[in-house]
Tab-separated table of C-alpha atoms and ligand atoms in Angstrom:
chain	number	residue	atom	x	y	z
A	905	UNK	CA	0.000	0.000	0.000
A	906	UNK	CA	0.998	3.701	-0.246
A	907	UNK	CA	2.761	4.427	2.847
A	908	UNK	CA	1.826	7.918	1.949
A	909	UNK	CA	-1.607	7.159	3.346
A	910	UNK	CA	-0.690	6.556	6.775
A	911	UNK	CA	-0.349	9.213	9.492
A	912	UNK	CA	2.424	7.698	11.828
A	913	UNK	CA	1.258	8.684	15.534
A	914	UNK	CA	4.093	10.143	17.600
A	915	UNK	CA	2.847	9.660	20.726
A	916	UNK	CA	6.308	10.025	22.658
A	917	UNK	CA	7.068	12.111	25.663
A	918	UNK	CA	10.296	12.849	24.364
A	919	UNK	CA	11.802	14.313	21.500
A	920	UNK	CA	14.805	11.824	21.233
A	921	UNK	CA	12.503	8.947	20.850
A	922	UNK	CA	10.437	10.874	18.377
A	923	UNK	CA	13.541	11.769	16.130
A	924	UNK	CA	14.826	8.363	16.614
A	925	UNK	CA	12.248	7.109	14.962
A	926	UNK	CA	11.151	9.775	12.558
A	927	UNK	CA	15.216	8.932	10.740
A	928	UNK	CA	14.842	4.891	11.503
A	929	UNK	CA	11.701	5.463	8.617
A	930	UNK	CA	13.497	7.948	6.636
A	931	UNK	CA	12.188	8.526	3.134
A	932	UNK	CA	9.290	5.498	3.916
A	933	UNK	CA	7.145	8.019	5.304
A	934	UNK	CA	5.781	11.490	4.841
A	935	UNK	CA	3.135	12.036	7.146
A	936	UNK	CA	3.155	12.207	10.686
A	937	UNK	CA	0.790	12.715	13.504
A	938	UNK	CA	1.498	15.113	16.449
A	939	UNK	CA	-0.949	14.599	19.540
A	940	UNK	CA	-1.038	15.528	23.096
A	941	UNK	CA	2.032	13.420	24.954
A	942	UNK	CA	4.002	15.162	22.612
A	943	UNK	CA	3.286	18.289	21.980
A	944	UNK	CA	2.788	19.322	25.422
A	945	UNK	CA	6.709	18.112	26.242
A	946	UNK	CA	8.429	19.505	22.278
A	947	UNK	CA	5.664	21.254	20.567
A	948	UNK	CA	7.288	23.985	18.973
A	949	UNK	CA	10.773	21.899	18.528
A	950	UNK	CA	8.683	18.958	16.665
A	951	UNK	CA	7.134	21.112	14.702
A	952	UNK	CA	9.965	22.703	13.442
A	953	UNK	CA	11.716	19.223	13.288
A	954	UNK	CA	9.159	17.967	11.033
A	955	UNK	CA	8.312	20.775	8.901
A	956	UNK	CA	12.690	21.176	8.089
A	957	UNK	CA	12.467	17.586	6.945
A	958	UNK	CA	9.562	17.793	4.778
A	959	UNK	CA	7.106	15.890	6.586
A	960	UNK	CA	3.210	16.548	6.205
A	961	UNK	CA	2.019	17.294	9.897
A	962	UNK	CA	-1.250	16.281	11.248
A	963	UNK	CA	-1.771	18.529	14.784
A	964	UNK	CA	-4.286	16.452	16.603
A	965	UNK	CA	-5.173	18.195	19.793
A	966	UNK	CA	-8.530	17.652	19.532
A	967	UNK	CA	-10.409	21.274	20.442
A	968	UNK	CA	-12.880	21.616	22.573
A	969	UNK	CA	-13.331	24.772	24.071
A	970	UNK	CA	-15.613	28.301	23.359
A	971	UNK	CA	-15.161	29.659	20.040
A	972	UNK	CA	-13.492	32.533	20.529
A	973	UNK	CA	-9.906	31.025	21.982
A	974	UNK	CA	-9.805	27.928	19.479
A	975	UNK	CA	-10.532	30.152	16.328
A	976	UNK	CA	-7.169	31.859	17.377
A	977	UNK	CA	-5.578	28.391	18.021
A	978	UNK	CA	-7.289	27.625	14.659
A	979	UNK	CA	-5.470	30.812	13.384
A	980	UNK	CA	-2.610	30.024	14.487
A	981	UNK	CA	-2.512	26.655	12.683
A	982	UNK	CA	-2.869	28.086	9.223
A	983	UNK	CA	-0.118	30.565	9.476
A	984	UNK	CA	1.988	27.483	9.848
A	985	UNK	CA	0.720	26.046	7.232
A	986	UNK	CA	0.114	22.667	9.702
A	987	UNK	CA	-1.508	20.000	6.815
A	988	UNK	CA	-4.300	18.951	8.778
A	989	UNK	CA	-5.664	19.150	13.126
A	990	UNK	CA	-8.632	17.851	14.765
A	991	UNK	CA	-11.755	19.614	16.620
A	992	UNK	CA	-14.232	17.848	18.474
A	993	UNK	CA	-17.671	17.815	16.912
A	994	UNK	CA	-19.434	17.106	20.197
A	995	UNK	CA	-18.012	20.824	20.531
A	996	UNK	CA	-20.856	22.026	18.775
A	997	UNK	CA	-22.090	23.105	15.070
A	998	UNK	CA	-20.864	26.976	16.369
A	999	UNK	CA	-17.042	26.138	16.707
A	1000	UNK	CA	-17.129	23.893	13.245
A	1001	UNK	CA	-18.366	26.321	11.290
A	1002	UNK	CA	-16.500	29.168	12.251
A	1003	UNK	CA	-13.029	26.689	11.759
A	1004	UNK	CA	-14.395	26.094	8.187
A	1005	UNK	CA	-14.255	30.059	7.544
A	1006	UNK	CA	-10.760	30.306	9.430
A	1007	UNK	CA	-9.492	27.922	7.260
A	1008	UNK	CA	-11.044	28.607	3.823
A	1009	UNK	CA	-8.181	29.190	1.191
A	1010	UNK	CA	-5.798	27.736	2.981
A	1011	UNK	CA	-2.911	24.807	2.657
A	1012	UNK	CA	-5.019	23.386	6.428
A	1013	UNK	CA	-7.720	21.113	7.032
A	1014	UNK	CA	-9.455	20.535	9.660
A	1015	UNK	CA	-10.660	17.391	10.887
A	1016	UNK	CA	-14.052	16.881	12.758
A	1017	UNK	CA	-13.811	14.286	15.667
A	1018	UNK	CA	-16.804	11.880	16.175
A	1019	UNK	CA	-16.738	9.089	18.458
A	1020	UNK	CA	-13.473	8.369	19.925
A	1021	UNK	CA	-12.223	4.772	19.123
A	1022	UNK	CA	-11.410	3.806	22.294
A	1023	UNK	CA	-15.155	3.913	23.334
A	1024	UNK	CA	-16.873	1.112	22.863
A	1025	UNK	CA	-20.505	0.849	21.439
A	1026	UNK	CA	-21.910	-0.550	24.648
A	1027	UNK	CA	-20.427	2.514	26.542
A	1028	UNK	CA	-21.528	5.394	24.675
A	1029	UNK	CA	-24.395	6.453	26.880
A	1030	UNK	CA	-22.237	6.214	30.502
A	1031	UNK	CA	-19.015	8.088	28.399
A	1032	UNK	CA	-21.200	11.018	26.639
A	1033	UNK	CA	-23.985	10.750	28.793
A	1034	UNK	CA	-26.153	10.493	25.018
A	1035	UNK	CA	-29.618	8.626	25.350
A	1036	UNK	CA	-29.218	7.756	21.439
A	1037	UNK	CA	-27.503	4.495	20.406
A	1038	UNK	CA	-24.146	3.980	18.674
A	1039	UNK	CA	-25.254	4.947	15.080
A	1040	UNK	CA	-27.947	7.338	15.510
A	1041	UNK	CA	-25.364	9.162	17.262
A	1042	UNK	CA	-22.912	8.915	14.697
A	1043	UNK	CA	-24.820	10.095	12.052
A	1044	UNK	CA	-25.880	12.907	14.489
A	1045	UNK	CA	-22.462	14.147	14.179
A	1046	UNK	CA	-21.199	13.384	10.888
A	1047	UNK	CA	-23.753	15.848	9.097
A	1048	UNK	CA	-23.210	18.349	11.712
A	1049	UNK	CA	-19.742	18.252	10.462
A	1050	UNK	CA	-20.747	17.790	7.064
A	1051	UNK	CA	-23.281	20.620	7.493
A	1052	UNK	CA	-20.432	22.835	9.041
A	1053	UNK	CA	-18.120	22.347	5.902
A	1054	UNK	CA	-15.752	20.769	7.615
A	1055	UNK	CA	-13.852	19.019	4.649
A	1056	UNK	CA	-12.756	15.637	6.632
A	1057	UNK	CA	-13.668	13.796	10.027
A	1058	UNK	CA	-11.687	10.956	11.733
A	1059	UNK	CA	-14.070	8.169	12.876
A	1060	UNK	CA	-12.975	3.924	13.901
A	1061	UNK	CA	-12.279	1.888	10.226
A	1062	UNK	CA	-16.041	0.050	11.635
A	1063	UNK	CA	-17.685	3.383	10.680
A	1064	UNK	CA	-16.735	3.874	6.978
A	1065	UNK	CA	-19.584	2.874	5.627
A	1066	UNK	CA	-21.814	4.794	7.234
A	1067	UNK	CA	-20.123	8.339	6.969
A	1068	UNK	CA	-20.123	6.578	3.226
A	1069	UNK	CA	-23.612	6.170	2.988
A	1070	UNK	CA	-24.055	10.008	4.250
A	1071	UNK	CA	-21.667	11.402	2.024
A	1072	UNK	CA	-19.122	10.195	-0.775
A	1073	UNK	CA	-16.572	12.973	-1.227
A	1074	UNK	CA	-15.791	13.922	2.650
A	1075	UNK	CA	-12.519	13.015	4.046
A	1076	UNK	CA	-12.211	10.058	5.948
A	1077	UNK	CA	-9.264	9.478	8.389
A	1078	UNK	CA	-9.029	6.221	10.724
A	1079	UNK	CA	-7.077	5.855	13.681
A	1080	UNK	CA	-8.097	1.759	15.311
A	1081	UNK	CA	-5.713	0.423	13.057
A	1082	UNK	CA	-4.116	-3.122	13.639
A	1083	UNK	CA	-1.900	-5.869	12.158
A	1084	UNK	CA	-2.804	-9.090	12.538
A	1085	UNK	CA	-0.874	-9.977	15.193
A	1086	UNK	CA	-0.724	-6.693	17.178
A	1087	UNK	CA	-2.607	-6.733	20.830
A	1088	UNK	CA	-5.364	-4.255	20.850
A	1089	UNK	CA	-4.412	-1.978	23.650
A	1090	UNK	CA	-6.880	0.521	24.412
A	1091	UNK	CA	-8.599	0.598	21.323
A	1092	UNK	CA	-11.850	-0.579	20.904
A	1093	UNK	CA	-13.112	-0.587	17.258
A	1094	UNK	CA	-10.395	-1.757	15.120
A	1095	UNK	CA	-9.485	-3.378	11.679
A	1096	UNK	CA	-6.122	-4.158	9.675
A	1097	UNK	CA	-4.892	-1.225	7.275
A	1098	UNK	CA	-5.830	-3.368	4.347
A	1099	UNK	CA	-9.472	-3.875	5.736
A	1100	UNK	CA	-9.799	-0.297	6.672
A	1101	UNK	CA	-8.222	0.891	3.158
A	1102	UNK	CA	-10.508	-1.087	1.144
A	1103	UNK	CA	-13.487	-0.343	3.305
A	1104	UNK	CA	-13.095	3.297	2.118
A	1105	UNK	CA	-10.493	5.255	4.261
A	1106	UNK	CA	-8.683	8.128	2.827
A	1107	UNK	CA	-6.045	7.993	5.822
A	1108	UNK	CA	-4.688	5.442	8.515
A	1109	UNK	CA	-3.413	6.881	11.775
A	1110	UNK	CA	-1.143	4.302	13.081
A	1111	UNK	CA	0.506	4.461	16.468
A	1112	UNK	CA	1.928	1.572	18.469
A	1113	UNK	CA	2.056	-0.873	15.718
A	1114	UNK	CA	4.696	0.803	14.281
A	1115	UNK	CA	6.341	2.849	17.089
A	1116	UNK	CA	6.283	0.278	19.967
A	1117	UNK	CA	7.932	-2.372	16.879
A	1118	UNK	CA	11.462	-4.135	17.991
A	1119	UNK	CA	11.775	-3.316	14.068
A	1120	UNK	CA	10.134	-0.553	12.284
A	1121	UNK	CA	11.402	-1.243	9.449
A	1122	UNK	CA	10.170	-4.657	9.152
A	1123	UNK	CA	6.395	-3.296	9.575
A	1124	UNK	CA	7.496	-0.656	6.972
A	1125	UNK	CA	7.966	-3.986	4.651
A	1126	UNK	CA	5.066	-5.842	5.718
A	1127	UNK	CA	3.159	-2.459	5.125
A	1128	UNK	CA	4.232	-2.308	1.739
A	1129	UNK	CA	3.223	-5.501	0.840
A	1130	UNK	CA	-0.617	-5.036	1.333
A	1131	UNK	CA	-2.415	-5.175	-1.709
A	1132	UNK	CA	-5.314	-2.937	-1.471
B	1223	C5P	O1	-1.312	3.468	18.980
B	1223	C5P	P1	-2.579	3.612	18.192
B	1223	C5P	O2	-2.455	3.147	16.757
B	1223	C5P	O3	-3.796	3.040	18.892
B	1223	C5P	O4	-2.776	5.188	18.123
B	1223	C5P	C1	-3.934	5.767	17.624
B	1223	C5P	C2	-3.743	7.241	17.538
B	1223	C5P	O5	-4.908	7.817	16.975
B	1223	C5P	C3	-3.508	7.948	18.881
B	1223	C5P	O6	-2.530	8.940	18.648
B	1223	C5P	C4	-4.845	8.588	19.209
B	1223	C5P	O7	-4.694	9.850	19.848
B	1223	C5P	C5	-5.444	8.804	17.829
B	1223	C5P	N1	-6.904	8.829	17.767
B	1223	C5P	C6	-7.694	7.764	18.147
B	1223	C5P	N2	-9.064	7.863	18.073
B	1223	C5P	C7	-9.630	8.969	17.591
B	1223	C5P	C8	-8.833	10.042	17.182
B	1223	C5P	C9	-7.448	9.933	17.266
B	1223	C5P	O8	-7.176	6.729	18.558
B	1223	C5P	N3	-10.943	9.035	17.441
């Protein structure tokens, strides 16, 4: 498969292990995802890091907060020209659409998070405190995000086809991705990248299954491999 499709997640709390890695996959791969463990310990100094070797950056902090202070986080995110970051669309129909004006013209794009993949189905209504099931839900919150014109969302590889069934053209990135033989940690609604490429995803996020690897380079090989 195109390695170009996956989104390797740095979740390190240092920036050794993060550059480590980052020149163990060397030309392999473009695209790499930034989240809380790390940003909060080398923000600015991965950033940088990234950006001076090429790499695509995907900021996922995951915003949640009034309007008015992520629109100048938001802001913030286009002037350096950071590829794509995530809001939360349980953060209301408000925030998304006033990101989708931020961003308008720009080289960013924003990514609307649904239901986090660690939840499970059963657990929805004690997590969110929702009184709708799993998919109602779901679609609840993929056409406010779609209604918002917010160009992509990140939902689990299980919900493809129904953000599918919504809506052919919108961005779909997946995170709950893992090889065959990989334990599932804390995720909860996973597939294999080939499953979850064929199934429709634009995007893999992939974390431990190539980070916590005794050889990354072997699952760069075994990536490659997958026909799609
Ligand atoms: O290690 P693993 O492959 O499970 O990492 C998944 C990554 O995707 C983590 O960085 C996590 O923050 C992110 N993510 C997720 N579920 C979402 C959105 C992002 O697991 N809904």
């Amino acid at each position: 498969m195109d390695l170009n499709k996956i989104f390797v997640a740095l979740d390190y709390q240092n920036f050794d292990d993060t550059k480590n890695l980052v020149e163990t996959l060397g030309d392999d791969f473009k695209c790499y995802k930034v989240g809380q463990p790390l940003y909060t310990v080398a923000g600015n100094e991965i950033i940088k890091f990234l950006k001076d070797k090429g790499k695509r950056i995907f900021l996922d902090l995951k915003f949640f907060d009034i309007p008015s202070v992520i629109m100048k986080a938001a802001e913030n995110l286009v002037k350096q020209e950071i590829d794509f970051f995530t809001v939360h669309s349980l953060a209301g129909s408000e925030l998304l659409g006033e990101i989708a004006g931020i961003v308008k013209d720009s080289k960013t794009t924003p990514l609307g998070v649904t239901i986090l993949t660690s939840i499970a189905e059963s657990k929805i209504a004690d997590v969110l405190l929702i009184e709708k099931d799993f998919d109602q839900t779901m679609k609840i919150l993929i056409n406010r995000i779609i209604d918002s014109r917010i160009p992509g969302l990140v939902c689990s590889p299980k919900e493809i086809d129904l953000v599918r069934s919504i809506n052919t053209k919108i961005l779909i990135v997946t995170p709950g991705i893992r090889l065959e033989k990989d334990s599932v940690g804390d995720q909860s609604r996973i597939m294999t990248p080939g499953e979850a490429m064929k199934a429709g995803s634009n995007y893999l996020v992939m974390g431990r299954s190539i980070t916590g690897a005794q050889d990354p380079k072997q699952i760069v090989e075994q990536l490659k491999s997958i026909v799609i």
